[in-house]
mmCIF file of N, CA and C in Angstrom:
data_model
loop_
_atom_site.group_PDB
_atom_site.id
_atom_site.type_symbol
_atom_site.label_atom_id
_atom_site.label_comp_id
_atom_site.label_asym_id
_atom_site.label_seq_id
_atom_site.Cartn_x
_atom_site.Cartn_y
_atom_site.Cartn_z
ATOM 1 N N UNK A 148 -3.351 49.863 -15.311
ATOM 2 C CA UNK A 148 -4.270 48.859 -14.853
ATOM 3 C C UNK A 148 -3.474 47.592 -14.540
ATOM 4 N N UNK A 149 -3.755 46.997 -13.415
ATOM 5 C CA UNK A 149 -2.980 45.815 -13.013
ATOM 6 C C UNK A 149 -3.623 44.547 -13.557
ATOM 7 N N UNK A 150 -2.766 43.600 -13.803
ATOM 8 C CA UNK A 150 -3.230 42.326 -14.344
ATOM 9 C C UNK A 150 -3.640 41.402 -13.203
ATOM 10 N N UNK A 151 -4.680 40.633 -13.415
ATOM 11 C CA UNK A 151 -5.138 39.699 -12.386
ATOM 12 C C UNK A 151 -4.508 38.327 -12.540
ATOM 13 N N UNK A 152 -3.717 38.158 -13.584
ATOM 14 C CA UNK A 152 -3.072 36.868 -13.808
ATOM 15 C C UNK A 152 -1.870 36.709 -12.897
ATOM 16 N N UNK A 153 -1.580 35.478 -12.546
ATOM 17 C CA UNK A 153 -0.437 35.181 -11.685
ATOM 18 C C UNK A 153 0.853 35.280 -12.493
ATOM 19 N N UNK A 154 1.904 35.710 -11.837
ATOM 20 C CA UNK A 154 3.209 35.785 -12.477
ATOM 21 C C UNK A 154 3.980 34.475 -12.350
ATOM 22 N N UNK A 155 3.403 33.506 -11.654
ATOM 23 C CA UNK A 155 4.081 32.224 -11.466
ATOM 24 C C UNK A 155 4.164 31.495 -12.795
ATOM 25 N N UNK A 156 5.271 30.786 -13.018
ATOM 26 C CA UNK A 156 5.382 30.038 -14.280
ATOM 27 C C UNK A 156 4.350 28.917 -14.330
ATOM 28 N N UNK A 157 3.801 28.716 -15.498
ATOM 29 C CA UNK A 157 2.794 27.673 -15.680
ATOM 30 C C UNK A 157 3.454 26.388 -16.161
ATOM 31 N N UNK A 158 2.970 25.291 -15.614
ATOM 32 C CA UNK A 158 3.516 23.995 -16.010
ATOM 33 C C UNK A 158 2.956 23.599 -17.364
ATOM 34 N N UNK A 159 3.810 23.123 -18.211
ATOM 35 C CA UNK A 159 3.373 22.638 -19.508
ATOM 36 C C UNK A 159 2.810 21.234 -19.387
ATOM 37 N N UNK A 160 2.083 20.828 -20.389
ATOM 38 C CA UNK A 160 1.513 19.486 -20.385
ATOM 39 C C UNK A 160 2.593 18.408 -20.487
ATOM 40 N N UNK A 161 3.784 18.791 -20.922
ATOM 41 C CA UNK A 161 4.853 17.811 -21.047
ATOM 42 C C UNK A 161 5.814 17.880 -19.863
ATOM 43 N N UNK A 162 5.393 18.518 -18.775
ATOM 44 C CA UNK A 162 6.202 18.571 -17.569
ATOM 45 C C UNK A 162 6.289 17.157 -16.989
ATOM 46 N N UNK A 163 7.497 16.614 -16.801
ATOM 47 C CA UNK A 163 7.616 15.220 -16.368
ATOM 48 C C UNK A 163 7.016 14.956 -14.991
ATOM 49 N N UNK A 164 7.043 15.924 -14.104
ATOM 50 C CA UNK A 164 6.475 15.711 -12.769
ATOM 51 C C UNK A 164 4.958 15.611 -12.858
ATOM 52 N N UNK A 165 4.344 16.475 -13.657
ATOM 53 C CA UNK A 165 2.894 16.425 -13.821
ATOM 54 C C UNK A 165 2.478 15.117 -14.498
ATOM 55 N N UNK A 166 3.217 14.712 -15.511
ATOM 56 C CA UNK A 166 2.904 13.466 -16.210
ATOM 57 C C UNK A 166 3.031 12.273 -15.254
ATOM 58 N N UNK A 167 4.079 12.265 -14.446
ATOM 59 C CA UNK A 167 4.289 11.179 -13.488
ATOM 60 C C UNK A 167 3.174 11.154 -12.450
ATOM 61 N N UNK A 168 2.816 12.325 -11.941
ATOM 62 C CA UNK A 168 1.728 12.384 -10.960
ATOM 63 C C UNK A 168 0.413 11.924 -11.567
ATOM 64 N N UNK A 169 0.125 12.365 -12.794
ATOM 65 C CA UNK A 169 -1.112 11.960 -13.444
ATOM 66 C C UNK A 169 -1.165 10.446 -13.646
ATOM 67 N N UNK A 170 -0.055 9.876 -14.090
ATOM 68 C CA UNK A 170 -0.018 8.418 -14.289
ATOM 69 C C UNK A 170 -0.156 7.678 -12.959
ATOM 70 N N UNK A 171 0.562 8.141 -11.940
ATOM 71 C CA UNK A 171 0.491 7.480 -10.630
ATOM 72 C C UNK A 171 -0.910 7.587 -10.038
ATOM 73 N N UNK A 172 -1.518 8.757 -10.140
ATOM 74 C CA UNK A 172 -2.855 8.919 -9.579
ATOM 75 C C UNK A 172 -3.879 8.112 -10.368
ATOM 76 N N UNK A 173 -3.710 8.052 -11.668
ATOM 77 C CA UNK A 173 -4.624 7.281 -12.512
ATOM 78 C C UNK A 173 -4.587 5.801 -12.139
ATOM 79 N N UNK A 174 -3.384 5.219 -12.094
ATOM 80 C CA UNK A 174 -3.271 3.794 -11.798
ATOM 81 C C UNK A 174 -3.576 3.479 -10.340
ATOM 82 N N UNK A 175 -3.237 4.375 -9.430
ATOM 83 C CA UNK A 175 -3.584 4.152 -8.019
ATOM 84 C C UNK A 175 -5.104 4.159 -7.843
ATOM 85 N N UNK A 176 -5.775 5.028 -8.583
ATOM 86 C CA UNK A 176 -7.240 5.071 -8.505
ATOM 87 C C UNK A 176 -7.847 3.796 -9.070
ATOM 88 N N UNK A 177 -7.333 3.332 -10.183
ATOM 89 C CA UNK A 177 -7.859 2.099 -10.778
ATOM 90 C C UNK A 177 -7.657 0.918 -9.840
ATOM 91 N N UNK A 178 -6.433 0.733 -9.356
ATOM 92 C CA UNK A 178 -6.167 -0.414 -8.480
ATOM 93 C C UNK A 178 -6.870 -0.267 -7.136
ATOM 94 N N UNK A 179 -7.017 0.953 -6.651
ATOM 95 C CA UNK A 179 -7.775 1.163 -5.418
ATOM 96 C C UNK A 179 -9.234 0.796 -5.594
ATOM 97 N N UNK A 180 -9.801 1.157 -6.743
ATOM 98 C CA UNK A 180 -11.196 0.801 -7.021
ATOM 99 C C UNK A 180 -11.359 -0.708 -7.149
ATOM 100 N N UNK A 181 -10.421 -1.354 -7.825
ATOM 101 C CA UNK A 181 -10.489 -2.821 -7.958
ATOM 102 C C UNK A 181 -10.391 -3.485 -6.591
ATOM 103 N N UNK A 182 -9.488 -2.990 -5.749
ATOM 104 C CA UNK A 182 -9.348 -3.553 -4.400
ATOM 105 C C UNK A 182 -10.621 -3.340 -3.591
ATOM 106 N N UNK A 183 -11.227 -2.170 -3.725
ATOM 107 C CA UNK A 183 -12.479 -1.903 -3.016
ATOM 108 C C UNK A 183 -13.584 -2.829 -3.496
ATOM 109 N N UNK A 184 -13.675 -3.049 -4.810
ATOM 110 C CA UNK A 184 -14.671 -3.982 -5.363
ATOM 111 C C UNK A 184 -14.457 -5.398 -4.808
ATOM 112 N N UNK A 185 -13.212 -5.847 -4.835
ATOM 113 C CA UNK A 185 -12.919 -7.185 -4.324
ATOM 114 C C UNK A 185 -13.283 -7.316 -2.857
ATOM 115 N N UNK A 186 -12.943 -6.305 -2.067
ATOM 116 C CA UNK A 186 -13.237 -6.371 -0.635
ATOM 117 C C UNK A 186 -14.745 -6.396 -0.389
ATOM 118 N N UNK A 187 -15.485 -5.516 -1.082
ATOM 119 C CA UNK A 187 -16.935 -5.487 -0.897
ATOM 120 C C UNK A 187 -17.586 -6.797 -1.332
ATOM 121 N N UNK A 188 -17.156 -7.327 -2.466
ATOM 122 C CA UNK A 188 -17.714 -8.598 -2.933
ATOM 123 C C UNK A 188 -17.378 -9.734 -1.964
ATOM 124 N N UNK A 189 -16.169 -9.732 -1.448
ATOM 125 C CA UNK A 189 -15.761 -10.750 -0.487
ATOM 126 C C UNK A 189 -16.636 -10.685 0.770
ATOM 127 N N UNK A 190 -16.913 -9.469 1.232
ATOM 128 C CA UNK A 190 -17.771 -9.305 2.407
ATOM 129 C C UNK A 190 -19.188 -9.798 2.119
ATOM 130 N N UNK A 191 -19.706 -9.476 0.931
ATOM 131 C CA UNK A 191 -21.051 -9.938 0.568
ATOM 132 C C UNK A 191 -21.086 -11.465 0.502
ATOM 133 N N UNK A 192 -20.088 -12.071 -0.116
ATOM 134 C CA UNK A 192 -20.050 -13.535 -0.208
ATOM 135 C C UNK A 192 -19.932 -14.178 1.164
ATOM 136 N N UNK A 193 -19.189 -13.571 2.060
ATOM 137 C CA UNK A 193 -19.088 -14.109 3.423
ATOM 138 C C UNK A 193 -20.419 -14.002 4.153
ATOM 139 N N UNK A 194 -21.142 -12.905 3.943
ATOM 140 C CA UNK A 194 -22.446 -12.747 4.600
ATOM 141 C C UNK A 194 -23.494 -13.692 4.015
ATOM 142 N N UNK A 195 -23.290 -14.090 2.770
ATOM 143 C CA UNK A 195 -24.199 -15.064 2.156
ATOM 144 C C UNK A 195 -23.806 -16.497 2.501
ATOM 145 N N UNK A 196 -22.804 -16.646 3.342
ATOM 146 C CA UNK A 196 -22.300 -17.959 3.787
ATOM 147 C C UNK A 196 -21.791 -18.819 2.644
ATOM 148 N N UNK A 197 -21.193 -18.177 1.662
ATOM 149 C CA UNK A 197 -20.510 -18.932 0.608
ATOM 150 C C UNK A 197 -19.102 -19.151 1.110
ATOM 151 N N UNK A 198 -18.775 -20.397 1.345
ATOM 152 C CA UNK A 198 -17.502 -20.705 1.992
ATOM 153 C C UNK A 198 -16.319 -20.322 1.111
ATOM 154 N N UNK A 199 -15.271 -19.805 1.749
ATOM 155 C CA UNK A 199 -14.075 -19.424 0.983
ATOM 156 C C UNK A 199 -13.465 -20.643 0.296
ATOM 157 N N UNK A 200 -13.076 -20.466 -0.902
ATOM 158 C CA UNK A 200 -12.496 -21.554 -1.673
ATOM 159 C C UNK A 200 -12.624 -21.267 -3.144
ATOM 160 N N UNK A 201 -12.644 -22.336 -3.909
ATOM 161 C CA UNK A 201 -12.627 -22.163 -5.360
ATOM 162 C C UNK A 201 -13.908 -21.513 -5.883
ATOM 163 N N UNK A 202 -15.053 -21.772 -5.271
ATOM 164 C CA UNK A 202 -16.307 -21.170 -5.737
ATOM 165 C C UNK A 202 -16.263 -19.658 -5.541
ATOM 166 N N UNK A 203 -15.776 -19.234 -4.378
ATOM 167 C CA UNK A 203 -15.695 -17.805 -4.104
ATOM 168 C C UNK A 203 -14.687 -17.127 -5.029
ATOM 169 N N UNK A 204 -13.586 -17.784 -5.314
ATOM 170 C CA UNK A 204 -12.579 -17.226 -6.214
ATOM 171 C C UNK A 204 -13.144 -17.072 -7.615
ATOM 172 N N UNK A 205 -13.876 -18.060 -8.092
ATOM 173 C CA UNK A 205 -14.476 -17.984 -9.428
ATOM 174 C C UNK A 205 -15.491 -16.843 -9.497
ATOM 175 N N UNK A 206 -16.311 -16.717 -8.463
ATOM 176 C CA UNK A 206 -17.296 -15.637 -8.438
ATOM 177 C C UNK A 206 -16.593 -14.281 -8.468
ATOM 178 N N UNK A 207 -15.529 -14.142 -7.675
ATOM 179 C CA UNK A 207 -14.790 -12.875 -7.644
ATOM 180 C C UNK A 207 -14.107 -12.584 -8.974
ATOM 181 N N UNK A 208 -13.555 -13.619 -9.610
ATOM 182 C CA UNK A 208 -12.868 -13.429 -10.893
ATOM 183 C C UNK A 208 -13.823 -13.031 -12.013
ATOM 184 N N UNK A 209 -15.067 -13.438 -11.910
ATOM 185 C CA UNK A 209 -16.046 -13.098 -12.938
ATOM 186 C C UNK A 209 -16.719 -11.751 -12.637
ATOM 187 N N UNK A 210 -17.105 -11.554 -11.393
ATOM 188 C CA UNK A 210 -17.901 -10.373 -11.074
ATOM 189 C C UNK A 210 -17.076 -9.089 -10.962
ATOM 190 N N UNK A 211 -15.849 -9.159 -10.496
ATOM 191 C CA UNK A 211 -15.056 -7.936 -10.329
ATOM 192 C C UNK A 211 -14.797 -7.230 -11.659
ATOM 193 N N UNK A 212 -14.323 -7.916 -12.696
ATOM 194 C CA UNK A 212 -14.156 -7.208 -13.973
ATOM 195 C C UNK A 212 -15.471 -6.678 -14.536
ATOM 196 N N UNK A 213 -16.565 -7.423 -14.326
ATOM 197 C CA UNK A 213 -17.861 -6.964 -14.830
ATOM 198 C C UNK A 213 -18.290 -5.678 -14.120
ATOM 199 N N UNK A 214 -18.162 -5.645 -12.811
ATOM 200 C CA UNK A 214 -18.517 -4.442 -12.048
ATOM 201 C C UNK A 214 -17.616 -3.279 -12.451
ATOM 202 N N UNK A 215 -16.329 -3.552 -12.616
ATOM 203 C CA UNK A 215 -15.378 -2.513 -12.998
ATOM 204 C C UNK A 215 -15.745 -1.921 -14.359
ATOM 205 N N UNK A 216 -16.020 -2.772 -15.335
ATOM 206 C CA UNK A 216 -16.356 -2.277 -16.676
ATOM 207 C C UNK A 216 -17.668 -1.507 -16.701
ATOM 208 N N UNK A 217 -18.666 -1.974 -15.973
ATOM 209 C CA UNK A 217 -19.941 -1.270 -15.914
ATOM 210 C C UNK A 217 -19.754 0.105 -15.268
ATOM 211 N N UNK A 218 -18.982 0.138 -14.194
ATOM 212 C CA UNK A 218 -18.753 1.409 -13.501
ATOM 213 C C UNK A 218 -17.983 2.381 -14.373
ATOM 214 N N UNK A 219 -16.941 1.921 -15.047
ATOM 215 C CA UNK A 219 -16.154 2.795 -15.919
ATOM 216 C C UNK A 219 -17.008 3.333 -17.053
ATOM 217 N N UNK A 220 -17.852 2.501 -17.624
ATOM 218 C CA UNK A 220 -18.731 2.935 -18.703
ATOM 219 C C UNK A 220 -19.681 4.032 -18.225
ATOM 220 N N UNK A 221 -20.224 3.847 -17.030
ATOM 221 C CA UNK A 221 -21.155 4.854 -16.494
ATOM 222 C C UNK A 221 -20.440 6.154 -16.158
ATOM 223 N N UNK A 222 -19.214 6.052 -15.657
ATOM 224 C CA UNK A 222 -18.454 7.262 -15.321
ATOM 225 C C UNK A 222 -18.114 8.042 -16.586
ATOM 226 N N UNK A 223 -17.776 7.339 -17.668
ATOM 227 C CA UNK A 223 -17.443 8.020 -18.925
ATOM 228 C C UNK A 223 -18.641 8.778 -19.486
ATOM 229 N N UNK A 224 -19.842 8.283 -19.249
ATOM 230 C CA UNK A 224 -21.038 8.924 -19.807
ATOM 231 C C UNK A 224 -21.522 10.099 -18.958
ATOM 232 N N UNK A 225 -21.191 10.145 -17.688
ATOM 233 C CA UNK A 225 -21.699 11.160 -16.786
ATOM 234 C C UNK A 225 -20.606 12.185 -16.483
ATOM 235 N N UNK A 226 -20.753 13.438 -16.932
ATOM 236 C CA UNK A 226 -19.711 14.452 -16.697
ATOM 237 C C UNK A 226 -19.491 14.761 -15.214
ATOM 238 N N UNK A 227 -20.545 14.721 -14.429
ATOM 239 C CA UNK A 227 -20.396 14.995 -12.995
ATOM 240 C C UNK A 227 -19.581 13.881 -12.323
ATOM 241 N N UNK A 228 -19.812 12.651 -12.722
ATOM 242 C CA UNK A 228 -19.050 11.530 -12.165
ATOM 243 C C UNK A 228 -17.582 11.618 -12.575
ATOM 244 N N UNK A 229 -17.333 12.080 -13.800
ATOM 245 C CA UNK A 229 -15.935 12.250 -14.254
ATOM 246 C C UNK A 229 -15.227 13.308 -13.426
ATOM 247 N N UNK A 230 -15.935 14.386 -13.105
ATOM 248 C CA UNK A 230 -15.358 15.445 -12.280
ATOM 249 C C UNK A 230 -15.051 14.922 -10.874
ATOM 250 N N UNK A 231 -15.963 14.153 -10.324
ATOM 251 C CA UNK A 231 -15.744 13.561 -8.996
ATOM 252 C C UNK A 231 -14.543 12.630 -9.032
ATOM 253 N N UNK A 232 -14.422 11.834 -10.094
ATOM 254 C CA UNK A 232 -13.287 10.922 -10.226
ATOM 255 C C UNK A 232 -11.978 11.690 -10.351
ATOM 256 N N UNK A 233 -11.975 12.781 -11.105
ATOM 257 C CA UNK A 233 -10.763 13.599 -11.234
ATOM 258 C C UNK A 233 -10.320 14.134 -9.889
ATOM 259 N N UNK A 234 -11.267 14.550 -9.074
ATOM 260 C CA UNK A 234 -10.926 15.059 -7.742
ATOM 261 C C UNK A 234 -10.546 13.934 -6.793
ATOM 262 N N UNK A 235 -11.160 12.787 -6.951
ATOM 263 C CA UNK A 235 -10.852 11.655 -6.072
ATOM 264 C C UNK A 235 -9.442 11.134 -6.300
ATOM 265 N N UNK A 236 -8.896 11.337 -7.499
ATOM 266 C CA UNK A 236 -7.530 10.880 -7.776
ATOM 267 C C UNK A 236 -6.533 11.478 -6.800
ATOM 268 N N UNK A 237 -6.721 12.741 -6.442
ATOM 269 C CA UNK A 237 -5.809 13.388 -5.506
ATOM 270 C C UNK A 237 -5.930 12.786 -4.109
ATOM 271 N N UNK A 238 -7.152 12.471 -3.715
ATOM 272 C CA UNK A 238 -7.370 11.846 -2.414
ATOM 273 C C UNK A 238 -6.732 10.460 -2.389
ATOM 274 N N UNK A 239 -6.854 9.720 -3.478
ATOM 275 C CA UNK A 239 -6.259 8.381 -3.559
ATOM 276 C C UNK A 239 -4.745 8.460 -3.401
ATOM 277 N N UNK A 240 -4.127 9.438 -4.051
ATOM 278 C CA UNK A 240 -2.674 9.585 -3.931
ATOM 279 C C UNK A 240 -2.292 9.939 -2.499
ATOM 280 N N UNK A 241 -3.063 10.815 -1.856
ATOM 281 C CA UNK A 241 -2.759 11.174 -0.471
ATOM 282 C C UNK A 241 -2.922 9.983 0.466
ATOM 283 N N UNK A 242 -3.968 9.190 0.268
ATOM 284 C CA UNK A 242 -4.171 8.005 1.096
ATOM 285 C C UNK A 242 -3.057 6.991 0.868
ATOM 286 N N UNK A 243 -2.676 6.792 -0.393
ATOM 287 C CA UNK A 243 -1.581 5.860 -0.687
ATOM 288 C C UNK A 243 -0.279 6.334 -0.053
ATOM 289 N N UNK A 244 -0.017 7.633 -0.100
ATOM 290 C CA UNK A 244 1.202 8.168 0.520
ATOM 291 C C UNK A 244 1.163 7.992 2.037
ATOM 292 N N UNK A 245 0.002 8.211 2.643
ATOM 293 C CA UNK A 245 -0.120 8.040 4.089
ATOM 294 C C UNK A 245 0.073 6.575 4.485
ATOM 295 N N UNK A 246 -0.516 5.664 3.715
ATOM 296 C CA UNK A 246 -0.349 4.241 4.013
ATOM 297 C C UNK A 246 1.098 3.791 3.828
ATOM 298 N N UNK A 247 1.743 4.283 2.780
ATOM 299 C CA UNK A 247 3.147 3.959 2.560
ATOM 300 C C UNK A 247 4.013 4.513 3.689
ATOM 301 N N UNK A 248 3.738 5.736 4.108
ATOM 302 C CA UNK A 248 4.490 6.325 5.216
ATOM 303 C C UNK A 248 4.290 5.557 6.508
ATOM 304 N N UNK A 249 3.050 5.137 6.783
ATOM 305 C CA UNK A 249 2.788 4.354 7.996
ATOM 306 C C UNK A 249 3.492 3.004 7.933
ATOM 307 N N UNK A 250 3.476 2.382 6.770
ATOM 308 C CA UNK A 250 4.154 1.093 6.608
ATOM 309 C C UNK A 250 5.664 1.246 6.810
ATOM 310 N N UNK A 251 6.240 2.259 6.173
ATOM 311 C CA UNK A 251 7.682 2.471 6.312
ATOM 312 C C UNK A 251 8.058 2.827 7.743
ATOM 313 N N UNK A 252 7.215 3.599 8.407
ATOM 314 C CA UNK A 252 7.499 3.953 9.801
ATOM 315 C C UNK A 252 7.432 2.721 10.702
ATOM 316 N N UNK A 253 6.454 1.859 10.453
ATOM 317 C CA UNK A 253 6.301 0.669 11.290
ATOM 318 C C UNK A 253 7.414 -0.344 11.055
ATOM 319 N N UNK A 254 7.954 -0.384 9.856
ATOM 320 C CA UNK A 254 8.962 -1.392 9.523
ATOM 321 C C UNK A 254 10.366 -0.825 9.386
ATOM 322 N N UNK A 255 10.561 0.384 9.871
ATOM 323 C CA UNK A 255 11.876 1.023 9.729
ATOM 324 C C UNK A 255 12.843 0.459 10.762
ATOM 325 N N UNK A 256 13.954 -0.017 10.306
ATOM 326 C CA UNK A 256 15.010 -0.516 11.179
ATOM 327 C C UNK A 256 16.166 0.462 11.080
ATOM 328 N N UNK A 257 16.342 1.243 12.127
ATOM 329 C CA UNK A 257 17.403 2.242 12.111
ATOM 330 C C UNK A 257 18.691 1.604 12.592
ATOM 331 N N UNK A 258 19.572 1.273 11.672
ATOM 332 C CA UNK A 258 20.841 0.638 11.999
ATOM 333 C C UNK A 258 22.016 1.560 11.683
ATOM 334 N N UNK A 259 21.772 2.867 11.761
ATOM 335 C CA UNK A 259 22.828 3.810 11.440
ATOM 336 C C UNK A 259 23.813 3.932 12.602
ATOM 337 N N UNK A 260 24.939 4.526 12.314
ATOM 338 C CA UNK A 260 25.964 4.744 13.333
ATOM 339 C C UNK A 260 25.442 5.677 14.421
ATOM 340 N N UNK A 261 24.692 6.718 14.018
ATOM 341 C CA UNK A 261 24.142 7.660 14.984
ATOM 342 C C UNK A 261 23.138 6.980 15.902
ATOM 343 N N UNK A 262 22.357 6.076 15.371
ATOM 344 C CA UNK A 262 21.391 5.346 16.181
ATOM 345 C C UNK A 262 22.101 4.464 17.202
ATOM 346 N N UNK A 263 23.185 3.813 16.777
ATOM 347 C CA UNK A 263 23.946 2.983 17.706
ATOM 348 C C UNK A 263 24.564 3.840 18.805
ATOM 349 N N UNK A 264 25.060 5.030 18.461
ATOM 350 C CA UNK A 264 25.609 5.937 19.474
ATOM 351 C C UNK A 264 24.524 6.384 20.457
ATOM 352 N N UNK A 265 23.349 6.714 19.924
ATOM 353 C CA UNK A 265 22.249 7.148 20.784
ATOM 354 C C UNK A 265 21.835 6.028 21.731
ATOM 355 N N UNK A 266 21.714 4.814 21.215
ATOM 356 C CA UNK A 266 21.343 3.681 22.056
ATOM 357 C C UNK A 266 22.397 3.424 23.118
ATOM 358 N N UNK A 267 23.665 3.535 22.743
ATOM 359 C CA UNK A 267 24.745 3.356 23.709
ATOM 360 C C UNK A 267 24.718 4.422 24.785
ATOM 361 N N UNK A 268 24.420 5.653 24.396
ATOM 362 C CA UNK A 268 24.337 6.733 25.381
ATOM 363 C C UNK A 268 23.175 6.513 26.336
ATOM 364 N N UNK A 269 22.049 6.036 25.833
ATOM 365 C CA UNK A 269 20.898 5.766 26.692
ATOM 366 C C UNK A 269 21.238 4.648 27.671
ATOM 367 N N UNK A 270 21.875 3.587 27.197
ATOM 368 C CA UNK A 270 22.253 2.488 28.089
ATOM 369 C C UNK A 270 23.278 2.938 29.125
ATOM 370 N N UNK A 271 24.242 3.744 28.722
ATOM 371 C CA UNK A 271 25.251 4.242 29.660
ATOM 372 C C UNK A 271 24.612 5.162 30.686
ATOM 373 N N UNK A 272 23.685 6.008 30.242
ATOM 374 C CA UNK A 272 23.035 6.938 31.164
ATOM 375 C C UNK A 272 22.180 6.178 32.176
ATOM 376 N N UNK A 273 21.583 5.085 31.755
ATOM 377 C CA UNK A 273 20.763 4.297 32.670
ATOM 378 C C UNK A 273 21.610 3.663 33.768
ATOM 379 N N UNK A 274 22.898 3.419 33.512
ATOM 380 C CA UNK A 274 23.785 2.790 34.499
ATOM 381 C C UNK A 274 24.414 3.806 35.444
ATOM 382 N N UNK A 275 24.404 5.093 35.081
ATOM 383 C CA UNK A 275 24.984 6.137 35.915
ATOM 384 C C UNK A 275 23.835 6.815 36.667
ATOM 385 N N UNK A 276 23.866 6.723 37.986
ATOM 386 C CA UNK A 276 22.750 7.214 38.802
ATOM 387 C C UNK A 276 22.503 8.707 38.608
ATOM 388 N N UNK A 277 23.543 9.509 38.576
ATOM 389 C CA UNK A 277 23.370 10.955 38.440
ATOM 390 C C UNK A 277 22.782 11.308 37.074
ATOM 391 N N UNK A 278 23.223 10.622 36.049
ATOM 392 C CA UNK A 278 22.708 10.877 34.697
ATOM 393 C C UNK A 278 21.243 10.476 34.609
ATOM 394 N N UNK A 279 20.918 9.327 35.196
ATOM 395 C CA UNK A 279 19.543 8.845 35.171
ATOM 396 C C UNK A 279 18.626 9.804 35.929
ATOM 397 N N UNK A 280 19.106 10.297 37.080
ATOM 398 C CA UNK A 280 18.309 11.230 37.872
ATOM 399 C C UNK A 280 18.103 12.546 37.112
ATOM 400 N N UNK A 281 19.161 13.046 36.451
ATOM 401 C CA UNK A 281 19.052 14.288 35.682
ATOM 402 C C UNK A 281 18.101 14.110 34.509
ATOM 403 N N UNK A 282 18.182 12.982 33.837
ATOM 404 C CA UNK A 282 17.299 12.733 32.696
ATOM 405 C C UNK A 282 15.849 12.607 33.167
ATOM 406 N N UNK A 283 15.611 11.942 34.288
ATOM 407 C CA UNK A 283 14.260 11.804 34.830
ATOM 408 C C UNK A 283 13.709 13.161 35.244
ATOM 409 N N UNK A 284 14.552 13.970 35.920
ATOM 410 C CA UNK A 284 14.137 15.308 36.335
ATOM 411 C C UNK A 284 13.803 16.162 35.118
ATOM 412 N N UNK A 285 14.619 16.078 34.076
ATOM 413 C CA UNK A 285 14.384 16.838 32.859
ATOM 414 C C UNK A 285 13.076 16.419 32.198
ATOM 415 N N UNK A 286 12.841 15.090 32.157
ATOM 416 C CA UNK A 286 11.620 14.586 31.527
ATOM 417 C C UNK A 286 10.389 14.994 32.329
ATOM 418 N N UNK A 287 10.497 15.047 33.648
ATOM 419 C CA UNK A 287 9.347 15.407 34.482
ATOM 420 C C UNK A 287 9.019 16.891 34.417
ATOM 421 N N UNK A 288 9.984 17.721 34.079
ATOM 422 C CA UNK A 288 9.719 19.164 34.012
ATOM 423 C C UNK A 288 9.264 19.607 32.637
ATOM 424 N N UNK A 289 9.320 18.774 31.646
ATOM 425 C CA UNK A 289 8.923 19.163 30.290
ATOM 426 C C UNK A 289 7.450 19.023 30.100
#
């Protein structure tokens, strides 16, 4: 009779990668929720025509922790909400990774030797008529 269990090794609870991921997802979820609360409250205050300044900052400093604590208390009491939060942690990590990747891509300055060679080759090819024509022909046929 064949076993239905997987032969893959199982990760222990003390696996450093799992622990690191759990900690990162936990804190990313907390800070993401706090940022979402702040943004929503800021939008509500702007729609109520409360001018930005010290009054708005005081309101945000008081209401954000209160909303956070009330929400955490309710999530702890509701098993379905806890399950949703556990699953949302993975989405938060994926969104954070995507945002970090987009930021790094937008701000990447490639100053490597290979990049300088490539740029030099492009500039040289642009000055040589036959090379430019071949590159244009190649680009048009792709």
